[in-house]
XYZ file of C-alpha atoms in Angstrom:
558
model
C 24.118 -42.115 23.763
C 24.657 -38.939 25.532
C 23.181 -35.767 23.701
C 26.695 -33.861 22.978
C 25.093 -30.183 23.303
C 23.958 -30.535 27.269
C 26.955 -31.467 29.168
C 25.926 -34.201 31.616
C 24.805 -32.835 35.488
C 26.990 -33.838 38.029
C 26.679 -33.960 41.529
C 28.791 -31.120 42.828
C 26.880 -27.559 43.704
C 25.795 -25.660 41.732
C 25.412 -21.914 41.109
C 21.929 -21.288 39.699
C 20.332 -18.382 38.284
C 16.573 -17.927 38.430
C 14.295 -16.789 35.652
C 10.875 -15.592 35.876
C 8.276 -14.217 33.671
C 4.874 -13.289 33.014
C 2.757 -12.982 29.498
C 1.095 -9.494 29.911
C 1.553 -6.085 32.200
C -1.896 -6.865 33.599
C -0.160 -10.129 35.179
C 2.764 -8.014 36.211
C 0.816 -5.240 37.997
C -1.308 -7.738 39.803
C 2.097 -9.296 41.254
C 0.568 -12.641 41.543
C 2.546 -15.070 39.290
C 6.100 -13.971 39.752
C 6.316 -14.128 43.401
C 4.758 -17.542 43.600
C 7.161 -18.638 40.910
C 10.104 -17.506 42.732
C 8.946 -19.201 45.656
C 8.827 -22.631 44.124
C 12.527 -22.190 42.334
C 13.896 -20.881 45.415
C 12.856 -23.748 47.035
C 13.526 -26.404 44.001
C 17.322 -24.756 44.965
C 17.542 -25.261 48.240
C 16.234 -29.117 47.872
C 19.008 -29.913 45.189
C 21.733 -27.971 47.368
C 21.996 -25.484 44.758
C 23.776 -21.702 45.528
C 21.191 -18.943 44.737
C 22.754 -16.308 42.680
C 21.056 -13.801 40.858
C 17.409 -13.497 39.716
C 15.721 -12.302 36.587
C 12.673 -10.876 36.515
C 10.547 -9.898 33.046
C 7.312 -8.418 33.526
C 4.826 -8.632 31.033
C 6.949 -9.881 27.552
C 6.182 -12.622 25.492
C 7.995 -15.320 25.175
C 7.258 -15.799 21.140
C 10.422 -13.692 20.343
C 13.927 -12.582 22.735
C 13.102 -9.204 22.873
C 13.360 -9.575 26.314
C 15.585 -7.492 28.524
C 16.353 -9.102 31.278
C 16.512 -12.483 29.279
C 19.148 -10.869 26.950
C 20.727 -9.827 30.235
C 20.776 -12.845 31.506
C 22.072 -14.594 28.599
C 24.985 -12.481 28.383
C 26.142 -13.470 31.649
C 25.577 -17.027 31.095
C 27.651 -16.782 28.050
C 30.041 -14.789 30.062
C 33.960 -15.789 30.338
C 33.654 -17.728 32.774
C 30.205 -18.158 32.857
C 28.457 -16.426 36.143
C 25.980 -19.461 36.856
C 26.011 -22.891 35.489
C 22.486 -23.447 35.758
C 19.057 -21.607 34.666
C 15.912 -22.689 36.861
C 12.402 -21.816 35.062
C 9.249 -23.035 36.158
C 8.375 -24.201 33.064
C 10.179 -24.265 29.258
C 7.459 -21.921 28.588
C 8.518 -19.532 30.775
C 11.869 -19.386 28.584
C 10.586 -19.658 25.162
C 7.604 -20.306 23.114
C 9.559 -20.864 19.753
C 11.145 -24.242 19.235
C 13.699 -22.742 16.821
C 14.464 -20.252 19.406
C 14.151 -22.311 22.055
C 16.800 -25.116 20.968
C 19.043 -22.137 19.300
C 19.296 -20.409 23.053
C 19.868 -24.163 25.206
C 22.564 -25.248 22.686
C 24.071 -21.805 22.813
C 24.096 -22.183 26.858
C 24.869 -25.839 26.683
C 28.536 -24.946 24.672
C 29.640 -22.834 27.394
C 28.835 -25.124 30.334
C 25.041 -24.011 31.265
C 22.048 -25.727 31.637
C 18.769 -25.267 31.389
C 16.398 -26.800 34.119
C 11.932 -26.948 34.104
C 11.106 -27.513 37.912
C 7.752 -28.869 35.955
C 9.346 -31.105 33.304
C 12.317 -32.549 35.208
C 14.357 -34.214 32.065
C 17.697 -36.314 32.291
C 20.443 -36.036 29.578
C 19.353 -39.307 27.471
C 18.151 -39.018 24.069
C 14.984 -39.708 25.314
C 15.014 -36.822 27.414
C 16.081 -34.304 24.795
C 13.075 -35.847 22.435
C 10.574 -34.922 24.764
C 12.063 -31.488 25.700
C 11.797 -30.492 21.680
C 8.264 -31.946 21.437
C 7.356 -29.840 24.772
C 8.900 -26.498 23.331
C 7.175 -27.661 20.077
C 3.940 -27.894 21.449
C 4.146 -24.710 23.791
C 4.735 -22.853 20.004
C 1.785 -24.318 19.076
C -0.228 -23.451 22.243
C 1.159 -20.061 22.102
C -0.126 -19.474 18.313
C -3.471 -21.072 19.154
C -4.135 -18.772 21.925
C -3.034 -15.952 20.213
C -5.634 -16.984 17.038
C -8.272 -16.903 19.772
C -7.166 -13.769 21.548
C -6.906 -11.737 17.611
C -10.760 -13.223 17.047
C -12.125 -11.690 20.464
C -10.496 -8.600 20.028
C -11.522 -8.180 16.263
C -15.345 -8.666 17.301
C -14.767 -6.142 20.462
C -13.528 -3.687 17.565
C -16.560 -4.201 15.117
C -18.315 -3.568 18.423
C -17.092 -0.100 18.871
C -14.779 -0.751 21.877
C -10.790 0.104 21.874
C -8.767 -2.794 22.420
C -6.065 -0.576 23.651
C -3.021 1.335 23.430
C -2.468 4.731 23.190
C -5.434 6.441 21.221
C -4.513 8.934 18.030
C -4.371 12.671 18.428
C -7.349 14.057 18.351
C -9.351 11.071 20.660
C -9.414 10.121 24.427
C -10.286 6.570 26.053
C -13.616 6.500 28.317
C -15.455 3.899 29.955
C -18.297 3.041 27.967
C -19.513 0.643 30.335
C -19.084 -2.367 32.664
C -19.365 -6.153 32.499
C -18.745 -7.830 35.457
C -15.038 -6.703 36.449
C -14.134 -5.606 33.289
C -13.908 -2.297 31.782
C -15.478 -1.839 28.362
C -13.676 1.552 26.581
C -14.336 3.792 23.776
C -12.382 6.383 21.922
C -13.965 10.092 22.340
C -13.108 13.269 20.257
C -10.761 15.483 23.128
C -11.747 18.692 22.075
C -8.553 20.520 22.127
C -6.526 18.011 20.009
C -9.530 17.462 17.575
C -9.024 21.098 16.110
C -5.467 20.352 15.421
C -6.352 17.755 13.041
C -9.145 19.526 11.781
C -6.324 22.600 11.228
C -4.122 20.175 9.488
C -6.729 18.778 7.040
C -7.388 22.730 6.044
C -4.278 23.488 5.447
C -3.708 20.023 3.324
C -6.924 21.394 1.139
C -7.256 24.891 1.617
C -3.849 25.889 2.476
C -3.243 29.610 4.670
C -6.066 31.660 3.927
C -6.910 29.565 0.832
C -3.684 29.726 -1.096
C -4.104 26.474 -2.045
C -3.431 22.633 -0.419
C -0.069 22.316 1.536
C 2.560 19.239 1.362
C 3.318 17.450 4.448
C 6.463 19.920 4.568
C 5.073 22.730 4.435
C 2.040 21.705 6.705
C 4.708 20.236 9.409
C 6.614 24.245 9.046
C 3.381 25.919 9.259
C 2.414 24.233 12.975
C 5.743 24.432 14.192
C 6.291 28.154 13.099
C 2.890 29.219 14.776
C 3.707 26.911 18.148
C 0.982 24.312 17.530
C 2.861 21.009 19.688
C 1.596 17.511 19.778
C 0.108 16.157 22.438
C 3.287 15.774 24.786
C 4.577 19.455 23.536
C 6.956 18.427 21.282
C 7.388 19.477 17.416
C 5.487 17.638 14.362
C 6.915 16.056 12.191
C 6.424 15.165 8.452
C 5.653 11.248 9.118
C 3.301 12.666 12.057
C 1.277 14.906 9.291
C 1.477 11.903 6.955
C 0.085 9.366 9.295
C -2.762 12.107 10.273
C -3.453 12.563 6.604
C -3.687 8.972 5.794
C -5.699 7.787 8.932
C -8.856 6.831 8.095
C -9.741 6.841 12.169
C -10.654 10.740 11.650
C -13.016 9.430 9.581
C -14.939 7.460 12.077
C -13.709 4.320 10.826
C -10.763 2.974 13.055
C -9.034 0.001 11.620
C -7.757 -2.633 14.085
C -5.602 -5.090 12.698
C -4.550 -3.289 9.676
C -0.738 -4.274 10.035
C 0.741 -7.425 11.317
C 2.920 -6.676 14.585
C 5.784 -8.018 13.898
C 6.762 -7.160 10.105
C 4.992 -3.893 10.228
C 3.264 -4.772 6.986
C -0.307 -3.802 5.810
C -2.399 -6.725 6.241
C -5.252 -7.615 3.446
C -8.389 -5.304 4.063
C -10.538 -8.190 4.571
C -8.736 -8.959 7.815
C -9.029 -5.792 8.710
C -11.929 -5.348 12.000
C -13.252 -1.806 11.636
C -14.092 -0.110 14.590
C -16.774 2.411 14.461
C -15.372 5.844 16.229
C -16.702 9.541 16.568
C -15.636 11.194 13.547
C -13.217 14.348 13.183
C -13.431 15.178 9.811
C -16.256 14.222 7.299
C -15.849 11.517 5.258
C -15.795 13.853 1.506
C -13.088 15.901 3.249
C -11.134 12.804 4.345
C -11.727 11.349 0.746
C -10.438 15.323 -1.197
C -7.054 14.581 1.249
C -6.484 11.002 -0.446
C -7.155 12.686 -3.827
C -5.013 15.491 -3.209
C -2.576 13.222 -1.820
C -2.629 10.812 -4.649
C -2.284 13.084 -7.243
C 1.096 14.374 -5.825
C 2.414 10.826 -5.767
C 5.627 10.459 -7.956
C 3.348 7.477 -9.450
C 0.607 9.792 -10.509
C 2.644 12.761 -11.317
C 6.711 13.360 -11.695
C 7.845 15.057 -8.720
C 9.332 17.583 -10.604
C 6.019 19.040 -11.337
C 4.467 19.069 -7.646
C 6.957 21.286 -6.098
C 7.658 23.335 -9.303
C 6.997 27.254 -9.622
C 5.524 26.064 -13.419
C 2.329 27.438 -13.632
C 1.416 24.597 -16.014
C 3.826 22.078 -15.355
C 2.148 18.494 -15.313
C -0.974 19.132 -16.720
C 0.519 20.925 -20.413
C 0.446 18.283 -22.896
C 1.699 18.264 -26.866
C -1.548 18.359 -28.916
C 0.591 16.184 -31.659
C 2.161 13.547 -29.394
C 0.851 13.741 -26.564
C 4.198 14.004 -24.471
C 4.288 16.217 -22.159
C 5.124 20.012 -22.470
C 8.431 20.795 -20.417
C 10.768 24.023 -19.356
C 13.174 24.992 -21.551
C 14.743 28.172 -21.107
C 17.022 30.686 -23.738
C 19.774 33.160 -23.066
C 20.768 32.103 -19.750
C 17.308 32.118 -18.450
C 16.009 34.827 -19.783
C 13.686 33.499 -21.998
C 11.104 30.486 -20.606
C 9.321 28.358 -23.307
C 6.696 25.180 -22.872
C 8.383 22.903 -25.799
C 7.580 19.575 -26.301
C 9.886 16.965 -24.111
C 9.449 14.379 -26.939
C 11.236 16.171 -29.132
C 13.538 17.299 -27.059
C 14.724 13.779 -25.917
C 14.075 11.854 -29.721
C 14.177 14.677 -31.722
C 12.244 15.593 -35.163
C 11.331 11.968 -36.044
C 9.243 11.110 -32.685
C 7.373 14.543 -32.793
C 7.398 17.878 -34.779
C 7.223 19.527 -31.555
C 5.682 23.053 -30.681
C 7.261 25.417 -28.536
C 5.381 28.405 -26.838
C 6.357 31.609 -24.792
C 6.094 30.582 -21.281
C 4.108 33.820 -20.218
C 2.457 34.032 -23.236
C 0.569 30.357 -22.579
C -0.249 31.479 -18.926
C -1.589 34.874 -19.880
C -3.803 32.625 -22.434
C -5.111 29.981 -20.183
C -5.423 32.198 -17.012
C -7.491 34.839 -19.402
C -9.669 32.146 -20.531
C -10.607 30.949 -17.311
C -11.496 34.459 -15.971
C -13.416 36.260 -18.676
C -15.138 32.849 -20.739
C -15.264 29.887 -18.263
C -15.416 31.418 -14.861
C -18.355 33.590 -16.305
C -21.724 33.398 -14.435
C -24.017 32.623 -17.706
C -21.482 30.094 -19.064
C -21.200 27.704 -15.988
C -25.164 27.864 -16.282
C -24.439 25.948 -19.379
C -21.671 23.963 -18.577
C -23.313 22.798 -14.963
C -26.591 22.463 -15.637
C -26.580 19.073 -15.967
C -24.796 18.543 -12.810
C -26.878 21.247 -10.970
C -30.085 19.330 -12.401
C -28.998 16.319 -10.935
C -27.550 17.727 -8.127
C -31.178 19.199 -7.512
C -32.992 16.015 -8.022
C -30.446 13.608 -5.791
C -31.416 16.132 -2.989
C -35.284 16.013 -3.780
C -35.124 12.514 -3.343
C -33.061 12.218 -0.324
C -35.441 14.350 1.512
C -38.099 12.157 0.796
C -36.209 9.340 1.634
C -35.888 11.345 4.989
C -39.790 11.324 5.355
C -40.498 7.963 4.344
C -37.860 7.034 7.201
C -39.463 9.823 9.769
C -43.217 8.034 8.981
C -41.786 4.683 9.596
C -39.920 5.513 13.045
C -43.330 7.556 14.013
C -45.411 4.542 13.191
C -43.259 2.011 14.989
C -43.342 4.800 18.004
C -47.113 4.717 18.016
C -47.624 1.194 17.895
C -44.766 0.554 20.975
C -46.969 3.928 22.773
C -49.825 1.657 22.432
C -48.460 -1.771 24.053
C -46.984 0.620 27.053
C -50.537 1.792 27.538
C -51.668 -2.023 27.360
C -49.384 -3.040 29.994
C -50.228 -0.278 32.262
C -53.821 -1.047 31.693
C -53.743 -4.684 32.824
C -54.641 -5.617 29.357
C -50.757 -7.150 28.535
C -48.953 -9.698 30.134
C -45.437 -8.774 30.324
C -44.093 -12.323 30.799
C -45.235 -13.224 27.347
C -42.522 -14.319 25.303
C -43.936 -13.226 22.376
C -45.112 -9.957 23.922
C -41.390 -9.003 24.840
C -40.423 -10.061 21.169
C -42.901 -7.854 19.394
C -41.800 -5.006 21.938
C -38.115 -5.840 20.672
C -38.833 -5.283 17.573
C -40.980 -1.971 17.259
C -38.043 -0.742 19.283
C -35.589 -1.663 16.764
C -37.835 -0.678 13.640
C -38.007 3.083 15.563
C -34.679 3.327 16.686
C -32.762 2.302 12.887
C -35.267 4.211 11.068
C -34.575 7.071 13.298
C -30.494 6.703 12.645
C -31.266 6.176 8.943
C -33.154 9.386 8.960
C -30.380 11.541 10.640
C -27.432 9.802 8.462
C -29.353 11.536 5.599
C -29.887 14.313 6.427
C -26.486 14.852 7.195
C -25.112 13.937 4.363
C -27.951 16.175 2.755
C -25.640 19.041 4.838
C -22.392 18.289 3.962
C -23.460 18.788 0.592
C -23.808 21.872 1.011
C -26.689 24.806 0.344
C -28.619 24.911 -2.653
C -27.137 26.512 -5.806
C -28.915 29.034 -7.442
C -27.769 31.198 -10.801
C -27.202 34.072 -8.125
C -24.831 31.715 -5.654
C -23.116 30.320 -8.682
C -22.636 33.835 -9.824
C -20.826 34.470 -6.738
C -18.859 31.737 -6.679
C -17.528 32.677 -10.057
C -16.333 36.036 -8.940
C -14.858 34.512 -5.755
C -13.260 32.272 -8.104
C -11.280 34.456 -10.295
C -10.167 36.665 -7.252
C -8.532 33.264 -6.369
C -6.455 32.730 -9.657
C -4.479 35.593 -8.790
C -2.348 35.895 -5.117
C -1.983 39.787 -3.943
C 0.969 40.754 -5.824
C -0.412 39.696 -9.101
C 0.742 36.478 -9.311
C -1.089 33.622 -10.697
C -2.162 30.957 -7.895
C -0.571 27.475 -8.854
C -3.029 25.120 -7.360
C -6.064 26.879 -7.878
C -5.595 27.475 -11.599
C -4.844 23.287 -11.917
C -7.768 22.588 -10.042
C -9.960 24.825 -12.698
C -7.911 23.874 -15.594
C -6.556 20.250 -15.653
C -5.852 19.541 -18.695
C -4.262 21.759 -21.292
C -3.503 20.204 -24.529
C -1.251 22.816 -26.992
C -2.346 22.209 -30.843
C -0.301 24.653 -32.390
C 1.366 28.096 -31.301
C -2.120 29.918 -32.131
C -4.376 27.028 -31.125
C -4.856 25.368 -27.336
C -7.838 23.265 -25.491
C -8.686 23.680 -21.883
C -10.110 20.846 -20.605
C -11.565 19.629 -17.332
C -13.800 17.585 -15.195
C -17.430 19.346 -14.016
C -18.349 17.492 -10.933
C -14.460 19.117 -9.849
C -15.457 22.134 -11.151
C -18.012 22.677 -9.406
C -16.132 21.572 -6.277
C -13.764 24.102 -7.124
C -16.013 27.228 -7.441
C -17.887 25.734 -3.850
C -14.432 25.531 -2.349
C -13.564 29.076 -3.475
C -16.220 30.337 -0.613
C -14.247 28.317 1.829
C -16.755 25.776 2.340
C -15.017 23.152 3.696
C -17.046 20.483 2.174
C -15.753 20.800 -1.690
C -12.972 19.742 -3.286
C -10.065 21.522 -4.372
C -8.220 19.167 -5.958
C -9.183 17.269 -8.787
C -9.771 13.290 -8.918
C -8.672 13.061 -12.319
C -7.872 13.788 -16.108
C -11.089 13.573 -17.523
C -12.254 16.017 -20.276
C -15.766 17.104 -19.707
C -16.483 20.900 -19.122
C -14.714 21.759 -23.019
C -17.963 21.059 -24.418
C -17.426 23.383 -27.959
C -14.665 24.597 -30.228
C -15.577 27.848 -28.547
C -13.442 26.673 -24.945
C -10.444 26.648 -27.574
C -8.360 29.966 -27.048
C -5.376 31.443 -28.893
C -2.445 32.847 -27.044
C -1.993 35.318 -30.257
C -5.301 36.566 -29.220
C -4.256 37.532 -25.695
C-alpha cells in the first residue's frame, strides 16, 4: 500500500530546489562543506533530468529546531500557491532535520501540497517499507544529534572548570585573550578591560554606597544615575534596568563565571550542580559581591512589601507593634496634616485582634534617630556593645597571620629542597632521566607553588577585612556615623538609619526597643568611612546589639 502523505514520483521533470547546510559558523567560514554539497545535488539533478531552480543556503544553524531562515524561506515557497518546486534535494535527511517530530511534521506538510523530499544518500521509494526506514533514519539522526551534543556539553564544562571561555561575547567589564596554543587550536581566557571594569565597579558603589554615600541605589535609580552623567555601555548606547540587574546579580565579577547555568532553549536556571564554574579575574571582591545580594534581597517584595522600599517612611518596614507584632503603618489625620505609626492589625481587624498603639510620626523619628546619635553611636558604648566582636575579630586575624607563616615556611622549605636537586643535577650527582627523580621534582614544585597561592589568598582576605580597629578608629567611625544619619538640609538619611537600627519594636506610646544585629553594625560604622569593604545593608532581623533595658528610649523623653 502506497503511503497517502508522499504523492508517488513520476517520471515527468521535475523542478527541484536545493538545500544545503552546515552545523556551526566555523564550518561556514571555512566554506568547505557547502560547496561540495552543492556539487553533488547539482549533479544528482542533472542525472535524473531534473530543472535546477533555486538554492538555499544556511550557514552555521542547527538542525535540532526550524529556526532556520532560509529553511523557513524555503518552506514558504514550497507551500506556495502553486508550489515554486516540486522537489527538495538534501544530501542527507540530516541536513533537513534532526527531530523526528519535526522532521515527519515538515515532509507531510510538503507532501499535501505536491512536494517531495529527496536524500541523494538514502535514496527511498514510496512503499511502506520505504517510509519505515526514512522515520527510523530521522529517528536515529535525533539520537545522534543529542549524543553528540551530551559529549560536546561534557568537553566544554571541563574546558570551563579549566579556566578557558568557551565563547561568545564576554560580560562588560572582561575581554577574550589567547591564553595559549594546542596544536591548531586557540585556548582563550576572559581578562578584566580596564575601562569597562570601573563601570561595574561604579555600579556596585552606587548599589551600596549610593552618590557620595547617601545610601544604596535601586536598579532605577542606578540605570538614571549612568545615563544622566553619560556613562554608555560598551557599544555607546544607554543602560538599562535589566542591564544593572544582570550586572548586580552576576556572580562572574566575582571571579566565578558560571557556564551552563541556564538551559538554551527554555532560558531556565539549570540545578547548581550542573553548573561548570569557570575561574575568572575578579572585578569586585567577593564580601562586596555578597553586601549587593543582601541588599538586593532585602528589597525583594518576598522579603519586604514594596511599599516600604521606595517609601519616604523613615521607619517603614522595620516598625513593629510591641503587642502583636503586626507591623506599624501610615496613617495620616486632617487631610494629611497629621502622620501617625498605628498599628495595621488593628486597623484591618480592629480592637479584638490588637489594642493597637498609635504614635506621632515625627515624634518616633526624633526618638529613634536621638537614640542612635547621643547613646548607641557613642564611642564608649560600642566599646561595650563590640567588644566581643572586636575580640574575635582580633583573634581570627592573629591566627590567619600565622596561618600565613606556617604556609610561607612550608613554600620556603619545599624551595630549598627543589634549590638543592637543581644544584645536584648541575653537579653530575642527579640523573635527570630518573623517573622517580622527575616525580620528586614534580612534587616540591607543587608543594611550593600551592603553599605560595594559599599564602597570598590569606593575606588578602586578611586586607579586605580591613585595618585594625582600635577605641580611637571606632571613635571615629562613630562620629562619621552620626554625620551620616542626617543629609545636608537636616533631613534624616533613610537607609543609613535602617542599616543602624533594624528593628524597632513600639511597646507603648512612652516605651520603644531598638534592636539590631552587631556583626552589621559594625559593618555599618566601617562603611560610614567609605571603605568599600563593609556592609551597609543588613543581612537580617536579628536582635543582638539591645543588650539592656537601658537601649529602651521614650519618645516623651525627646
Amino acid at each position: 500500500m502506497r503511503d497517502a502523505m508522499v504523492p508517488e514520483q513520476t517520471s515527468t521533470a521535475s523542478r527541484a530546489a536545493l538545500y544545503l547546510r552546515v552545523s556551526t559558523g566555523r564550518q561556514a567560514e571555512s566554506d568547505l562543506s557547502i560547496p561540495d554539497q552543492r556539487r553533488q545535488l547539482e549533479a544528482y539533478c542533472a542525472g535524473k533530468g531534473w530543472t535546477l531552480g533555486e538554492v538555499f543556503v544556511e550557514p552555521g544553524n542547527t538542525a535540532t529546531d526550524d529556526h532556520r531562515p532560509s529553511f523557513q524561506a524555503m518552506i514558504e515557497a514550497a507551500l506556495a500557491k502553486p508550489a515554486a518546486f516540486d522537489v527538495i534535494i538534501v544530501h542527507s535527511f540530516s541536513r533537513f532535520f534532526r527531530d523526528q517530530f519535526q522532521f515527519e511534521f515538515y515532509v507531510r506538510k510538503l507532501a499535501k501540497n505536491g512536494v517531495r523530499l529527496v536524500s541523494i544518500t538514502q535514496e527511498l521509494g514510496d512503499d511502506p517499507m520505504s517510509t519505515m526506514m526514512r522515520k527510523i533514519m530521522a529517528l536515529f539522526d535525533e539520537y545522534q544529534s543529542r549524543e553528540n551534543a551530551k559529549h560536546t556539553l561534557r568537553a566544554m564544562k571541563e574546558n570551563a572548570r579549566q579556566g578557558f571561555w568557551n565563547g561568545s561575547r564576554p560580560p562588560l567589564g572582561y575581554r577574550i585573550v589567547v591564553a595559549e596554543e594546542r596544536g591548531a587550536k586557540l585556548k582563550k581566557k576572559l581578562e578584566i578591560d580596564p575601562i569597562q571594569a570601573d563601570k561595574i565597579r561604579l555600579i556596585y558603589k552606587l548599589a551600596l554606597f549610593g552618590v557620595d554615600g547617601c545610601g544604596p541605589m535601586g536598579f532605577k535609580a542606578i540605570c538614571n544615575h549612568l545615563n544622566d552623567n553619560n556613562v554608555r555601555t560598551r557599544d555607546g548606547g544607554r543602560f538599562g534596568i535589566d542591564a544593572i540587574h544582570k550586572i548586580l546579580n552576576r556572580p562572574t565579577y566575582k571571579g566565578e563565571h558560571h557556564f551552563n547555568a541556564r538551559d538554551h532553549k527554555t532560558k531556565t536556571k539549570r540545578p547548581e550542580e550542573e553548573h561548570a564554574v569557570c575561574s575568572v579575574p575578579a572585578i569586585v571582591s567577593a564580601e562586596e559581591f555578597q553586601a549587593v545580594q543582601d541588599s538586593l534581597r532585602l528589597r525583594h517584595s518576598s522579603f519586604m512589601s514594596p511599599r516600604f522600599v521606595a517609601a519616604g517612611t523613615l521607619l517603614g518596614g522595620i516598625c513593629f507593634c510591641g503587642l502583636c507584632g503586626g507591623a506599624m503603618t501610615l496613617r495620616t489625620g486632617k487631610n494629611g496634616a497629621y502622620r501617625y505609626y498605628t498599628c495595621s492589625t488593628k486597623a484591618r481587624m480592629g480592637k479584638e485582634a490588637c489594642a493597637g498603639i498609635t504614635v506621632p510620626m515625627d515624634k518616633l523619628d526624633d526618638a529613634v534617630v536621638d537614640h542612635l546619635e547621643r547613646r548607641l553611636l557613642h564611642s564608649e558604648r560600642l566599646e561595650v556593645l563590640l567588644g566581643n566582636v572586636l575580640d574575635r575579630r582580633a583573634e581570627w586575624i592573629d591566627r590567619r597571620h600565622a596561618h600565613v607563616t606556617e604556609l610561607r615556611q612550608r613554600a620556603s622549605t619545599a624551595a630549598a629542597k627543589l634549590s638543592r636537586l637543581y644544584q645536584a643535577i648541575e653537579d653530575g650527582v642527579a640523573d635527570t632521566a630518573d623517573q622517580d627523580f622527575k616525580d620528586r621534582m614534580k612534587e616540591l614544585a607543587s608543594m611550593r607553588d600551592e603553599a605560595r597561592a594559599d599564602a597570598d589568598r590569606a593575606e588578602a582576605a586578611i586586607d579586605r577585612l580591613g585595618p585594625n580597629l582600635t577605641p580611637e578608629k571606632l571613635r571615629a567611625f562613630a562620629l562619621a556615623a552620626q554625620a551620616r544619619l542626617r543629609a545636608e538640609d537636616g533631613s534624616y538619611r533613610r537607609e543609613h538609619v535602617r542599616a543602624v537600627a533594624q528593628r524597632v519594636e513600639v511597646l507603648s506610646t512612652k516605651e520603644i526597643q531598638i534592636m539590631g544585629n552587631r556583626t552589621d553594625l559594625l559593618r555599618t560604622l566601617v562603611a560610614s568611612t567609605g571603605e568599600n569593604t563593609a556592609i551597609l545593608e543588613v543581612r537580617s532581623f536579628k536582635p543582638k546589639w539591645r543588650a539592656r533595658n537601658d537601649s529602651n528610649v521614650r519618645p516623651s523623653d525627646s
